[in-house]
Amino acid sequence: MKTKDKKKLFLLFIMVHIFFYGLSFFTHSLNQKNILSFEIAFFSSLLIIIISYFNYQKNIVKNTYKYKFDQIPNIFIKNYKKDQKIIKFKKVNDDLKLNFKDKIQNFTLFFTLFKLLAYGILVAGFLFLNRKGIFSTFAYLGGISALLICIIIFALCVKYEFNKNY
């Protein structure tokens, strides 16, 4: 991810936070309960997405070297070249039925230790807020939704900019 893209994502996070706080202020519900619920949900969801990204990146790079491709897929290249080499993937298993080894590999890819830890932090945050009596359903769901909206907007911006430049 380029530095310019990181700045855009950070500004998008700030704008979503300002929008949430403004909405809470205008509905007269800007209090500690809503702020804590929003922030815990937002940052634990962010942790889940970051860990998922690094996990899938590691798996793709590992499979790239496993199948002896010359280069890593474009999604992980920081600087794009205009004349990229087209990679043709080998067909390993044409049928749609996975064998037991592939099923175990896909299961372990999805449920890694760090990802389970990230989901545990999301649940622990929910339980902490609920037991202290400061849980706000609207703010908690807003925190999770705000992050997803940020990611969708950022993906559309990057896609539009990439198509515009090339």
PDB file of C-alpha atoms in Angstrom:
ATOM      1  CA  MET A   1       0.000   0.000   0.000  1.00  0.00           C
ATOM      2  CA  LYS A   2       1.417   3.365  -0.980  1.00  0.00           C
ATOM      3  CA  THR A   3       1.931   6.129   1.556  1.00  0.00           C
ATOM      4  CA  LYS A   4      -0.690   8.209  -0.241  1.00  0.00           C
ATOM      5  CA  ASP A   5      -3.205   5.363   0.135  1.00  0.00           C
ATOM      6  CA  LYS A   6      -2.380   4.977   3.827  1.00  0.00           C
ATOM      7  CA  LYS A   7      -3.067   8.674   4.343  1.00  0.00           C
ATOM      8  CA  LYS A   8      -6.404   8.346   2.524  1.00  0.00           C
ATOM      9  CA  LEU A   9      -7.405   5.386   4.689  1.00  0.00           C
ATOM     10  CA  PHE A  10      -6.413   7.211   7.880  1.00  0.00           C
ATOM     11  CA  LEU A  11      -8.379  10.317   6.823  1.00  0.00           C
ATOM     12  CA  LEU A  12     -11.354   8.099   6.024  1.00  0.00           C
ATOM     13  CA  PHE A  13     -11.166   6.610   9.541  1.00  0.00           C
ATOM     14  CA  ILE A  14     -11.065  10.123  11.023  1.00  0.00           C
ATOM     15  CA  MET A  15     -14.050  11.265   8.945  1.00  0.00           C
ATOM     16  CA  VAL A  16     -16.112   8.255  10.024  1.00  0.00           C
ATOM     17  CA  HIS A  17     -15.280   8.935  13.672  1.00  0.00           C
ATOM     18  CA  ILE A  18     -16.248  12.604  13.299  1.00  0.00           C
ATOM     19  CA  PHE A  19     -19.489  11.598  11.574  1.00  0.00           C
ATOM     20  CA  PHE A  20     -20.360   9.163  14.379  1.00  0.00           C
ATOM     21  CA  TYR A  21     -19.562  11.692  17.100  1.00  0.00           C
ATOM     22  CA  GLY A  22     -21.545  14.368  15.264  1.00  0.00           C
ATOM     23  CA  LEU A  23     -24.508  12.030  14.878  1.00  0.00           C
ATOM     24  CA  SER A  24     -24.314  11.113  18.552  1.00  0.00           C
ATOM     25  CA  PHE A  25     -24.085  14.784  19.531  1.00  0.00           C
ATOM     26  CA  PHE A  26     -27.158  15.729  17.504  1.00  0.00           C
ATOM     27  CA  THR A  27     -29.186  12.851  18.940  1.00  0.00           C
ATOM     28  CA  HIS A  28     -28.102  13.900  22.478  1.00  0.00           C
ATOM     29  CA  SER A  29     -26.483  10.549  23.146  1.00  0.00           C
ATOM     30  CA  LEU A  30     -22.809  11.530  23.175  1.00  0.00           C
ATOM     31  CA  ASN A  31     -21.663   9.954  26.411  1.00  0.00           C
ATOM     32  CA  GLN A  32     -18.980   7.612  27.711  1.00  0.00           C
ATOM     33  CA  LYS A  33     -21.162   4.558  27.112  1.00  0.00           C
ATOM     34  CA  ASN A  34     -21.534   5.216  23.379  1.00  0.00           C
ATOM     35  CA  ILE A  35     -17.935   6.303  22.860  1.00  0.00           C
ATOM     36  CA  LEU A  36     -16.472   3.201  24.542  1.00  0.00           C
ATOM     37  CA  SER A  37     -18.815   0.835  22.709  1.00  0.00           C
ATOM     38  CA  PHE A  38     -18.018   2.430  19.344  1.00  0.00           C
ATOM     39  CA  GLU A  39     -14.247   2.467  19.865  1.00  0.00           C
ATOM     40  CA  ILE A  40     -13.975  -1.095  21.178  1.00  0.00           C
ATOM     41  CA  ALA A  41     -16.048  -2.448  18.285  1.00  0.00           C
ATOM     42  CA  PHE A  42     -14.179  -0.356  15.708  1.00  0.00           C
ATOM     43  CA  PHE A  43     -10.675  -1.291  16.804  1.00  0.00           C
ATOM     44  CA  SER A  44     -11.383  -4.960  17.439  1.00  0.00           C
ATOM     45  CA  SER A  45     -12.930  -5.223  13.949  1.00  0.00           C
ATOM     46  CA  LEU A  46      -9.891  -3.421  12.555  1.00  0.00           C
ATOM     47  CA  LEU A  47      -7.666  -5.967  14.273  1.00  0.00           C
ATOM     48  CA  ILE A  48      -9.632  -8.829  12.692  1.00  0.00           C
ATOM     49  CA  ILE A  49      -9.307  -7.346   9.204  1.00  0.00           C
ATOM     50  CA  ILE A  50      -5.580  -6.598   9.556  1.00  0.00           C
ATOM     51  CA  ILE A  51      -4.806 -10.102  10.815  1.00  0.00           C
ATOM     52  CA  SER A  52      -6.900 -11.648   8.024  1.00  0.00           C
ATOM     53  CA  TYR A  53      -5.052  -9.599   5.412  1.00  0.00           C
ATOM     54  CA  PHE A  54      -1.606 -10.626   6.659  1.00  0.00           C
ATOM     55  CA  ASN A  55      -2.693 -14.252   6.962  1.00  0.00           C
ATOM     56  CA  TYR A  56      -3.990 -14.414   3.379  1.00  0.00           C
ATOM     57  CA  GLN A  57      -0.932 -12.523   2.120  1.00  0.00           C
ATOM     58  CA  LYS A  58       1.352 -15.087   3.758  1.00  0.00           C
ATOM     59  CA  ASN A  59      -0.659 -17.944   2.236  1.00  0.00           C
ATOM     60  CA  ILE A  60      -0.603 -16.451  -1.268  1.00  0.00           C
ATOM     61  CA  VAL A  61       3.130 -15.813  -1.138  1.00  0.00           C
ATOM     62  CA  LYS A  62       3.707 -19.361   0.156  1.00  0.00           C
ATOM     63  CA  ASN A  63       1.594 -20.842  -2.667  1.00  0.00           C
ATOM     64  CA  THR A  64       3.379 -18.643  -5.201  1.00  0.00           C
ATOM     65  CA  TYR A  65       6.694 -20.189  -4.236  1.00  0.00           C
ATOM     66  CA  LYS A  66       5.119 -23.649  -3.953  1.00  0.00           C
ATOM     67  CA  TYR A  67       3.936 -23.586  -7.575  1.00  0.00           C
ATOM     68  CA  LYS A  68       7.206 -21.915  -8.687  1.00  0.00           C
ATOM     69  CA  PHE A  69       5.748 -18.766 -10.220  1.00  0.00           C
ATOM     70  CA  ASP A  70       8.181 -16.102 -11.286  1.00  0.00           C
ATOM     71  CA  GLN A  71       6.540 -13.270  -9.422  1.00  0.00           C
ATOM     72  CA  ILE A  72       4.158 -12.528  -6.595  1.00  0.00           C
ATOM     73  CA  PRO A  73       0.560 -11.530  -7.543  1.00  0.00           C
ATOM     74  CA  ASN A  74      -0.015  -7.823  -8.228  1.00  0.00           C
ATOM     75  CA  ILE A  75      -2.037  -7.267  -5.057  1.00  0.00           C
ATOM     76  CA  PHE A  76       1.141  -7.434  -2.970  1.00  0.00           C
ATOM     77  CA  ILE A  77       3.404  -5.409  -5.258  1.00  0.00           C
ATOM     78  CA  LYS A  78       3.985  -1.893  -3.954  1.00  0.00           C
ATOM     79  CA  ASN A  79       4.930  -0.273  -7.269  1.00  0.00           C
ATOM     80  CA  TYR A  80       3.116  -1.364 -10.410  1.00  0.00           C
ATOM     81  CA  LYS A  81       4.958  -1.675 -13.693  1.00  0.00           C
ATOM     82  CA  LYS A  82       3.180  -0.927 -16.936  1.00  0.00           C
ATOM     83  CA  ASP A  83       4.322  -4.081 -18.726  1.00  0.00           C
ATOM     84  CA  GLN A  84       3.520  -6.730 -16.149  1.00  0.00           C
ATOM     85  CA  LYS A  85       4.087 -10.364 -16.915  1.00  0.00           C
ATOM     86  CA  ILE A  86       0.849 -12.356 -17.008  1.00  0.00           C
ATOM     87  CA  ILE A  87       0.842 -15.331 -14.684  1.00  0.00           C
ATOM     88  CA  LYS A  88      -1.004 -18.442 -15.748  1.00  0.00           C
ATOM     89  CA  PHE A  89      -2.026 -20.614 -12.838  1.00  0.00           C
ATOM     90  CA  LYS A  90      -1.683 -24.351 -13.061  1.00  0.00           C
ATOM     91  CA  LYS A  91      -4.820 -26.405 -12.737  1.00  0.00           C
ATOM     92  CA  VAL A  92      -4.113 -28.618  -9.778  1.00  0.00           C
ATOM     93  CA  ASN A  93      -7.484 -30.210  -9.193  1.00  0.00           C
ATOM     94  CA  ASP A  94     -10.174 -29.726 -11.847  1.00  0.00           C
ATOM     95  CA  ASP A  95     -13.023 -31.346  -9.958  1.00  0.00           C
ATOM     96  CA  LEU A  96     -14.867 -29.351  -7.312  1.00  0.00           C
ATOM     97  CA  LYS A  97     -14.533 -32.017  -4.638  1.00  0.00           C
ATOM     98  CA  LEU A  98     -11.784 -31.262  -2.173  1.00  0.00           C
ATOM     99  CA  ASN A  99      -9.833 -34.044  -0.613  1.00  0.00           C
ATOM    100  CA  PHE A 100      -9.384 -34.223   3.144  1.00  0.00           C
ATOM    101  CA  LYS A 101      -5.956 -32.550   3.060  1.00  0.00           C
ATOM    102  CA  ASP A 102      -7.331 -29.524   1.164  1.00  0.00           C
ATOM    103  CA  LYS A 103     -10.243 -29.242   3.588  1.00  0.00           C
ATOM    104  CA  ILE A 104      -7.880 -29.227   6.582  1.00  0.00           C
ATOM    105  CA  GLN A 105      -5.649 -26.649   4.888  1.00  0.00           C
ATOM    106  CA  ASN A 106      -8.606 -24.340   4.172  1.00  0.00           C
ATOM    107  CA  PHE A 107      -9.872 -24.773   7.738  1.00  0.00           C
ATOM    108  CA  THR A 108      -6.493 -23.896   9.243  1.00  0.00           C
ATOM    109  CA  LEU A 109      -6.147 -20.958   6.853  1.00  0.00           C
ATOM    110  CA  PHE A 110      -9.383 -19.458   8.137  1.00  0.00           C
ATOM    111  CA  PHE A 111      -8.952 -20.303  11.819  1.00  0.00           C
ATOM    112  CA  THR A 112      -5.424 -19.334  12.731  1.00  0.00           C
ATOM    113  CA  LEU A 113      -4.329 -18.587  16.256  1.00  0.00           C
ATOM    114  CA  PHE A 114      -4.038 -14.838  15.743  1.00  0.00           C
ATOM    115  CA  LYS A 115      -7.407 -14.595  14.034  1.00  0.00           C
ATOM    116  CA  LEU A 116      -9.058 -16.522  16.858  1.00  0.00           C
ATOM    117  CA  LEU A 117      -7.325 -14.149  19.269  1.00  0.00           C
ATOM    118  CA  ALA A 118      -8.744 -11.163  17.359  1.00  0.00           C
ATOM    119  CA  TYR A 119     -12.269 -12.611  17.489  1.00  0.00           C
ATOM    120  CA  GLY A 120     -11.696 -13.286  21.197  1.00  0.00           C
ATOM    121  CA  ILE A 121     -10.852  -9.606  21.708  1.00  0.00           C
ATOM    122  CA  LEU A 122     -14.100  -8.651  19.938  1.00  0.00           C
ATOM    123  CA  VAL A 123     -16.118 -10.959  22.201  1.00  0.00           C
ATOM    124  CA  ALA A 124     -14.153  -9.943  25.313  1.00  0.00           C
ATOM    125  CA  GLY A 125     -14.860  -6.290  24.543  1.00  0.00           C
ATOM    126  CA  PHE A 126     -18.554  -7.061  24.224  1.00  0.00           C
ATOM    127  CA  LEU A 127     -18.577  -8.996  27.508  1.00  0.00           C
ATOM    128  CA  PHE A 128     -16.575  -6.283  29.301  1.00  0.00           C
ATOM    129  CA  LEU A 129     -18.988  -3.574  28.191  1.00  0.00           C
ATOM    130  CA  ASN A 130     -22.023  -5.708  29.002  1.00  0.00           C
ATOM    131  CA  ARG A 131     -20.838  -6.640  32.506  1.00  0.00           C
ATOM    132  CA  LYS A 132     -19.918  -3.043  33.379  1.00  0.00           C
ATOM    133  CA  GLY A 133     -23.356  -1.898  32.220  1.00  0.00           C
ATOM    134  CA  ILE A 134     -21.976   0.495  29.604  1.00  0.00           C
ATOM    135  CA  PHE A 135     -22.872  -1.489  26.477  1.00  0.00           C
ATOM    136  CA  SER A 136     -24.684   0.416  23.739  1.00  0.00           C
ATOM    137  CA  THR A 137     -26.048  -1.731  20.927  1.00  0.00           C
ATOM    138  CA  PHE A 138     -26.283   1.161  18.462  1.00  0.00           C
ATOM    139  CA  ALA A 139     -22.702   2.284  19.079  1.00  0.00           C
ATOM    140  CA  TYR A 140     -21.272  -1.255  19.018  1.00  0.00           C
ATOM    141  CA  LEU A 141     -22.935  -2.123  15.724  1.00  0.00           C
ATOM    142  CA  GLY A 142     -22.032   1.342  14.466  1.00  0.00           C
ATOM    143  CA  GLY A 143     -18.362   0.698  15.214  1.00  0.00           C
ATOM    144  CA  ILE A 144     -18.338  -2.562  13.285  1.00  0.00           C
ATOM    145  CA  SER A 145     -20.371  -1.092  10.409  1.00  0.00           C
ATOM    146  CA  ALA A 146     -18.253   2.062  10.256  1.00  0.00           C
ATOM    147  CA  LEU A 147     -15.106   0.049   9.688  1.00  0.00           C
ATOM    148  CA  LEU A 148     -16.735  -2.041   6.962  1.00  0.00           C
ATOM    149  CA  ILE A 149     -18.000   1.105   5.240  1.00  0.00           C
ATOM    150  CA  CYS A 150     -14.491   2.610   5.434  1.00  0.00           C
ATOM    151  CA  ILE A 151     -12.979  -0.471   3.817  1.00  0.00           C
ATOM    152  CA  ILE A 152     -15.571  -0.511   1.008  1.00  0.00           C
ATOM    153  CA  ILE A 153     -15.118   3.211   0.257  1.00  0.00           C
ATOM    154  CA  PHE A 154     -11.335   2.840   0.331  1.00  0.00           C
ATOM    155  CA  ALA A 155     -11.433  -0.160  -2.020  1.00  0.00           C
ATOM    156  CA  LEU A 156     -13.613   1.763  -4.474  1.00  0.00           C
ATOM    157  CA  CYS A 157     -11.296   4.797  -4.323  1.00  0.00           C
ATOM    158  CA  VAL A 158      -8.190   2.699  -4.927  1.00  0.00           C
ATOM    159  CA  LYS A 159      -9.870   0.801  -7.768  1.00  0.00           C
ATOM    160  CA  TYR A 160     -11.055   4.021  -9.423  1.00  0.00           C
ATOM    161  CA  GLU A 161      -7.613   5.611  -9.068  1.00  0.00           C
ATOM    162  CA  PHE A 162      -5.849   2.511 -10.396  1.00  0.00           C
ATOM    163  CA  ASN A 163      -8.136   2.348 -13.436  1.00  0.00           C
ATOM    164  CA  LYS A 164      -7.681   6.065 -14.014  1.00  0.00           C
ATOM    165  CA  ASN A 165      -3.873   5.870 -14.007  1.00  0.00           C
ATOM    166  CA  TYR A 166      -3.511   2.779 -16.223  1.00  0.00           C
TER     167      TYR A 166
END
